[in-house]
PDB file of C-alpha atoms in Angstrom:
ATOM      1  CA  VAL A  17      -0.041   0.102   0.080  1.00  0.00           C
ATOM      2  CA  TRP A  18       1.283   3.572  -0.899  1.00  0.00           C
ATOM      3  CA  ASN A  19       0.291   6.531   0.442  1.00  0.00           C
ATOM      4  CA  VAL A  20       1.134   8.797  -2.932  1.00  0.00           C
ATOM      5  CA  LYS A  21      -0.285  12.033  -1.386  1.00  0.00           C
ATOM      6  CA  THR A  22      -2.748  13.115  -2.889  1.00  0.00           C
ATOM      7  CA  PHE A  23      -2.734  11.405  -6.419  1.00  0.00           C
ATOM      8  CA  GLY A  24      -5.125  13.902  -8.628  1.00  0.00           C
ATOM      9  CA  ALA A  25      -4.689  16.377 -12.107  1.00  0.00           C
ATOM     10  CA  SER A  26      -1.384  17.736 -10.276  1.00  0.00           C
ATOM     11  CA  LYS A  27       0.434  14.341 -10.365  1.00  0.00           C
ATOM     12  CA  ALA A  28      -1.069  13.044 -13.493  1.00  0.00           C
ATOM     13  CA  GLY A  29       0.320  16.123 -15.759  1.00  0.00           C
ATOM     14  CA  ARG A  30       3.462  15.286 -15.005  1.00  0.00           C
ATOM     15  CA  SER A  31       4.132  12.607 -17.602  1.00  0.00           C
ATOM     16  CA  GLU A  32       7.921  12.118 -15.946  1.00  0.00           C
ATOM     17  CA  LEU A  33       6.347  11.524 -12.253  1.00  0.00           C
ATOM     18  CA  MET A  34       3.798   9.564 -13.866  1.00  0.00           C
ATOM     19  CA  GLN A  35       6.537   7.684 -15.536  1.00  0.00           C
ATOM     20  CA  MET A  36       8.039   6.690 -12.018  1.00  0.00           C
ATOM     21  CA  ILE A  37       5.226   5.828 -10.262  1.00  0.00           C
ATOM     22  CA  GLY A  38       4.026   3.386 -13.233  1.00  0.00           C
ATOM     23  CA  CYS A  39       7.520   1.777 -13.000  1.00  0.00           C
ATOM     24  CA  VAL A  40       7.352   1.143  -9.060  1.00  0.00           C
ATOM     25  CA  VAL A  41       3.610  -0.068  -9.634  1.00  0.00           C
ATOM     26  CA  ALA A  42       5.056  -2.684 -11.751  1.00  0.00           C
ATOM     27  CA  GLN A  43       7.324  -3.717  -9.830  1.00  0.00           C
ATOM     28  CA  TYR A  44       4.616  -5.726  -7.596  1.00  0.00           C
ATOM     29  CA  ASP A  45       1.853  -7.777  -8.276  1.00  0.00           C
ATOM     30  CA  ILE A  46      -0.653  -5.625  -6.603  1.00  0.00           C
ATOM     31  CA  ILE A  47      -0.988  -2.480  -4.927  1.00  0.00           C
ATOM     32  CA  VAL A  48      -2.559  -0.160  -3.540  1.00  0.00           C
ATOM     33  CA  LEU A  49      -2.675   3.830  -3.223  1.00  0.00           C
ATOM     34  CA  LEU A  50      -4.125   5.831  -1.040  1.00  0.00           C
ATOM     35  CA  GLU A  51      -5.126   9.544  -1.267  1.00  0.00           C
ATOM     36  CA  VAL A  52      -6.273   9.721  -4.412  1.00  0.00           C
ATOM     37  CA  SER A  53      -8.383  13.184  -4.405  1.00  0.00           C
ATOM     38  CA  GLN A  54      -9.430  14.000  -8.022  1.00  0.00           C
ATOM     39  CA  PRO A  55     -13.412  13.731  -8.577  1.00  0.00           C
ATOM     40  CA  PRO A  56     -14.296  10.334 -10.735  1.00  0.00           C
ATOM     41  CA  ASP A  57     -14.401  10.581 -14.916  1.00  0.00           C
ATOM     42  CA  ALA A  58     -16.881   8.946 -16.093  1.00  0.00           C
ATOM     43  CA  THR A  59     -14.732   8.476 -19.323  1.00  0.00           C
ATOM     44  CA  CYS A  60     -12.773   5.414 -17.969  1.00  0.00           C
ATOM     45  CA  GLY A  61     -15.496   3.693 -15.322  1.00  0.00           C
ATOM     46  CA  THR A  62     -16.993   3.701 -12.478  1.00  0.00           C
ATOM     47  CA  ASN A  63     -15.696   6.039  -9.655  1.00  0.00           C
ATOM     48  CA  THR A  64     -12.591   6.557 -11.520  1.00  0.00           C
ATOM     49  CA  ALA A  65     -10.195   9.646 -11.831  1.00  0.00           C
ATOM     50  CA  SER A  66      -8.462  10.250 -15.293  1.00  0.00           C
ATOM     51  CA  ALA A  67      -4.843  10.452 -13.180  1.00  0.00           C
ATOM     52  CA  VAL A  68      -6.327   6.778 -12.186  1.00  0.00           C
ATOM     53  CA  CYS A  69      -7.110   5.650 -15.707  1.00  0.00           C
ATOM     54  CA  ASP A  70      -3.743   7.583 -16.321  1.00  0.00           C
ATOM     55  CA  LEU A  71      -1.523   5.046 -14.976  1.00  0.00           C
ATOM     56  CA  LYS A  72      -3.975   2.040 -15.416  1.00  0.00           C
ATOM     57  CA  THR A  73      -2.643   2.989 -19.759  1.00  0.00           C
ATOM     58  CA  LEU A  74       0.645   3.262 -18.663  1.00  0.00           C
ATOM     59  CA  LEU A  75       0.709  -0.411 -17.136  1.00  0.00           C
ATOM     60  CA  GLY A  76      -1.131  -1.835 -19.835  1.00  0.00           C
ATOM     61  CA  SER A  77      -3.580  -5.087 -20.213  1.00  0.00           C
ATOM     62  CA  ALA A  78      -1.503  -6.924 -17.788  1.00  0.00           C
ATOM     63  CA  TYR A  79      -2.764  -4.833 -14.801  1.00  0.00           C
ATOM     64  CA  SER A  80      -6.571  -4.580 -13.893  1.00  0.00           C
ATOM     65  CA  MET A  81      -7.959  -2.260 -11.311  1.00  0.00           C
ATOM     66  CA  ASP A  82     -10.188  -1.328  -8.942  1.00  0.00           C
ATOM     67  CA  ILE A  83     -11.454   1.232  -6.964  1.00  0.00           C
ATOM     68  CA  SER A  84     -12.969   2.221  -4.025  1.00  0.00           C
ATOM     69  CA  PRO A  85     -16.273   4.720  -3.278  1.00  0.00           C
ATOM     70  CA  ARG A  86     -15.263   8.158  -2.033  1.00  0.00           C
ATOM     71  CA  VAL A  87     -14.344   7.855   1.944  1.00  0.00           C
ATOM     72  CA  GLY A  88     -13.605  10.397   4.263  1.00  0.00           C
ATOM     73  CA  GLY A  89     -16.356  13.050   4.281  1.00  0.00           C
ATOM     74  CA  SER A  90     -15.565  16.566   3.299  1.00  0.00           C
ATOM     75  CA  GLY A  91     -11.369  15.048   2.385  1.00  0.00           C
ATOM     76  CA  ALA A  92     -12.644  12.872   0.526  1.00  0.00           C
ATOM     77  CA  GLU A  93     -10.471  10.465  -1.333  1.00  0.00           C
ATOM     78  CA  GLN A  94     -10.521   6.971  -2.518  1.00  0.00           C
ATOM     79  CA  TYR A  95      -8.124   4.075  -2.210  1.00  0.00           C
ATOM     80  CA  VAL A  96      -7.311   2.712  -5.841  1.00  0.00           C
ATOM     81  CA  ALA A  97      -5.935  -1.419  -6.484  1.00  0.00           C
ATOM     82  CA  TYR A  98      -3.793  -1.899  -9.468  1.00  0.00           C
ATOM     83  CA  TYR A  99      -3.236  -5.901  -9.492  1.00  0.00           C
ATOM     84  CA  ARG A 100      -0.957  -8.380 -12.262  1.00  0.00           C
ATOM     85  CA  THR A 101      -4.700 -10.603 -13.485  1.00  0.00           C
ATOM     86  CA  SER A 102      -1.544 -13.036 -14.141  1.00  0.00           C
ATOM     87  CA  SER A 103      -0.449 -13.200 -10.676  1.00  0.00           C
ATOM     88  CA  VAL A 104      -3.894 -13.072  -9.008  1.00  0.00           C
ATOM     89  CA  LYS A 105      -7.967 -12.932  -9.585  1.00  0.00           C
ATOM     90  CA  LYS A 106     -10.377 -10.000  -7.635  1.00  0.00           C
ATOM     91  CA  GLU A 107     -12.339 -12.240  -5.774  1.00  0.00           C
ATOM     92  CA  GLY A 108     -14.890  -9.268  -4.420  1.00  0.00           C
ATOM     93  CA  ALA A 109     -14.195  -6.032  -2.893  1.00  0.00           C
ATOM     94  CA  ARG A 110     -16.458  -3.850  -0.336  1.00  0.00           C
ATOM     95  CA  LEU A 111     -16.377  -1.054   1.956  1.00  0.00           C
ATOM     96  CA  PHE A 112     -16.972  -1.178   5.511  1.00  0.00           C
ATOM     97  CA  VAL A 113     -20.168  -0.749   6.928  1.00  0.00           C
ATOM     98  CA  GLU A 114     -20.010   0.551   9.888  1.00  0.00           C
ATOM     99  CA  PRO A 115     -21.964  -0.967  12.545  1.00  0.00           C
ATOM    100  CA  ASP A 116     -24.032   1.968  14.289  1.00  0.00           C
ATOM    101  CA  THR A 117     -23.146   5.091  11.494  1.00  0.00           C
ATOM    102  CA  ASN A 118     -24.267   7.681  14.254  1.00  0.00           C
ATOM    103  CA  ASN A 119     -21.030   7.089  15.875  1.00  0.00           C
ATOM    104  CA  PRO A 120     -18.686   5.914  13.210  1.00  0.00           C
ATOM    105  CA  LEU A 121     -15.692   3.808  14.186  1.00  0.00           C
ATOM    106  CA  PHE A 122     -13.795   5.730  11.089  1.00  0.00           C
ATOM    107  CA  LEU A 123     -13.049   8.934   9.847  1.00  0.00           C
ATOM    108  CA  ARG A 124     -12.396   7.162   6.191  1.00  0.00           C
ATOM    109  CA  GLN A 125     -13.550   3.624   6.207  1.00  0.00           C
ATOM    110  CA  PRO A 126     -11.389   0.739   5.588  1.00  0.00           C
ATOM    111  CA  TYR A 127     -12.187  -0.848   2.361  1.00  0.00           C
ATOM    112  CA  VAL A 128     -11.831  -4.733   1.576  1.00  0.00           C
ATOM    113  CA  PHE A 129     -10.638  -6.355  -1.858  1.00  0.00           C
ATOM    114  CA  GLU A 130     -10.602  -9.865  -1.751  1.00  0.00           C
ATOM    115  CA  PHE A 131      -8.136 -12.173  -3.395  1.00  0.00           C
ATOM    116  CA  SER A 132      -7.441 -15.239  -5.225  1.00  0.00           C
ATOM    117  CA  GLY A 133      -4.454 -16.671  -6.572  1.00  0.00           C
ATOM    118  CA  VAL A 134      -4.483 -18.112 -10.239  1.00  0.00           C
ATOM    119  CA  LEU A 135      -2.427 -20.745 -10.126  1.00  0.00           C
ATOM    120  CA  ASN A 136      -3.190 -20.954  -6.575  1.00  0.00           C
ATOM    121  CA  PRO A 137      -6.868 -20.378  -5.981  1.00  0.00           C
ATOM    122  CA  ALA A 138      -6.351 -21.805  -2.498  1.00  0.00           C
ATOM    123  CA  LEU A 139      -3.865 -18.847  -1.406  1.00  0.00           C
ATOM    124  CA  ASP A 140      -7.038 -16.206  -0.923  1.00  0.00           C
ATOM    125  CA  PHE A 141      -6.716 -13.212   1.142  1.00  0.00           C
ATOM    126  CA  SER A 142      -8.715  -9.847   1.986  1.00  0.00           C
ATOM    127  CA  LEU A 143      -6.252  -6.480   1.466  1.00  0.00           C
ATOM    128  CA  VAL A 144      -7.998  -4.773   4.608  1.00  0.00           C
ATOM    129  CA  VAL A 145      -6.815  -0.992   3.108  1.00  0.00           C
ATOM    130  CA  SER A 146      -7.227   1.987   5.558  1.00  0.00           C
ATOM    131  CA  HIS A 147      -6.336   5.232   6.034  1.00  0.00           C
ATOM    132  CA  VAL A 148      -5.978   6.772   9.953  1.00  0.00           C
ATOM    133  CA  LYS A 149      -6.663  10.076  10.371  1.00  0.00           C
ATOM    134  CA  PRO A 150      -3.199  11.232  11.896  1.00  0.00           C
ATOM    135  CA  ALA A 151      -2.609  13.381  14.924  1.00  0.00           C
ATOM    136  CA  SER A 152      -6.294  13.416  15.922  1.00  0.00           C
ATOM    137  CA  ASP A 153      -8.091  12.604  19.191  1.00  0.00           C
ATOM    138  CA  VAL A 154      -9.422   9.688  17.424  1.00  0.00           C
ATOM    139  CA  THR A 155      -6.135   8.321  15.416  1.00  0.00           C
ATOM    140  CA  ALA A 156      -5.485   5.270  18.490  1.00  0.00           C
ATOM    141  CA  ALA A 157     -10.055   4.503  18.669  1.00  0.00           C
ATOM    142  CA  GLU A 158      -9.516   4.025  14.272  1.00  0.00           C
ATOM    143  CA  ILE A 159      -6.648   1.921  14.873  1.00  0.00           C
ATOM    144  CA  LEU A 160      -8.067  -0.288  17.648  1.00  0.00           C
ATOM    145  CA  ALA A 161     -10.851  -0.366  15.610  1.00  0.00           C
ATOM    146  CA  LEU A 162      -9.618  -2.363  12.650  1.00  0.00           C
ATOM    147  CA  ALA A 163     -10.510  -5.939  15.449  1.00  0.00           C
ATOM    148  CA  GLN A 164     -13.938  -4.713  14.418  1.00  0.00           C
ATOM    149  CA  VAL A 165     -13.173  -5.170  10.802  1.00  0.00           C
ATOM    150  CA  VAL A 166     -11.491  -8.446  11.713  1.00  0.00           C
ATOM    151  CA  ILE A 167     -14.481  -9.612  12.909  1.00  0.00           C
ATOM    152  CA  ASP A 168     -17.060  -8.281   9.764  1.00  0.00           C
ATOM    153  CA  VAL A 169     -14.582  -9.886   6.822  1.00  0.00           C
ATOM    154  CA  GLU A 170     -14.536 -13.191   9.008  1.00  0.00           C
ATOM    155  CA  THR A 171     -18.418 -13.369   8.860  1.00  0.00           C
ATOM    156  CA  ASN A 172     -18.733 -11.603   5.529  1.00  0.00           C
ATOM    157  CA  GLY A 173     -15.936 -12.419   3.817  1.00  0.00           C
ATOM    158  CA  LEU A 174     -15.150 -15.559   2.040  1.00  0.00           C
ATOM    159  CA  ALA A 175     -14.666 -18.299   4.177  1.00  0.00           C
ATOM    160  CA  GLY A 176     -11.055 -18.919   5.286  1.00  0.00           C
ATOM    161  CA  LYS A 177      -9.524 -15.762   3.862  1.00  0.00           C
ATOM    162  CA  ARG A 178      -6.225 -14.710   5.316  1.00  0.00           C
ATOM    163  CA  VAL A 179      -6.596 -10.539   6.547  1.00  0.00           C
ATOM    164  CA  ILE A 180      -4.309  -8.899   5.271  1.00  0.00           C
ATOM    165  CA  PHE A 181      -3.628  -5.002   6.848  1.00  0.00           C
ATOM    166  CA  GLY A 182      -2.168  -2.101   4.508  1.00  0.00           C
ATOM    167  CA  GLY A 183      -2.464   1.589   4.760  1.00  0.00           C
ATOM    168  CA  ASP A 184      -1.204   4.566   6.790  1.00  0.00           C
ATOM    169  CA  PHE A 185      -1.916   4.305  10.266  1.00  0.00           C
ATOM    170  CA  THR A 186       0.101   6.937  11.399  1.00  0.00           C
ATOM    171  CA  CYS A 187       1.049   4.642  14.435  1.00  0.00           C
ATOM    172  CA  ASN A 188       3.484   6.977  16.205  1.00  0.00           C
ATOM    173  CA  ILE A 189       1.275   8.328  18.327  1.00  0.00           C
ATOM    174  CA  LEU A 190       0.523   7.098  21.845  1.00  0.00           C
ATOM    175  CA  GLY A 191      -2.391   5.593  23.208  1.00  0.00           C
ATOM    176  CA  VAL A 192      -1.775   2.561  21.261  1.00  0.00           C
ATOM    177  CA  PRO A 193      -0.670  -0.714  22.924  1.00  0.00           C
ATOM    178  CA  ASN A 194       2.183  -1.862  21.806  1.00  0.00           C
ATOM    179  CA  ASN A 195       0.825  -6.086  21.259  1.00  0.00           C
TER     180      ASN A 195
END
């Protein structure tokens, strides 16, 4: 998971930077970018922004992508997964549903991407992506609430999946236990 910091039109307009981002992404079978900040563009597909589509074009047909709905209210961002289709198959994806919308656990809801291996379908896993709000009074609570996401994935995901967390957890804070 890579927090590319406000990935949108400004970065997409810099061809050398896009080439560098594309080179990094191409080193992985799966990579998720955080902080996709550009508003959606209907020309590339549901929920997608032109910067996301431009990067997909650079990667070519070896990769597919999936992008979350916007999360985070007024500071809305998206998560986008690029994955090599010869290595993994996307089995599903969904936004974590808050158990109590009047008292949300997260400022930016986690998103769950579900994958299985192409050569070994038994190698299946859920990749939970989260971008915890930094330096706020809720940071520790959000990190601790990720346990609720595990319960949700075990209950609502494909049976037997491994759960992998990735994201920007801003863990250098007080109040989060070391274990």
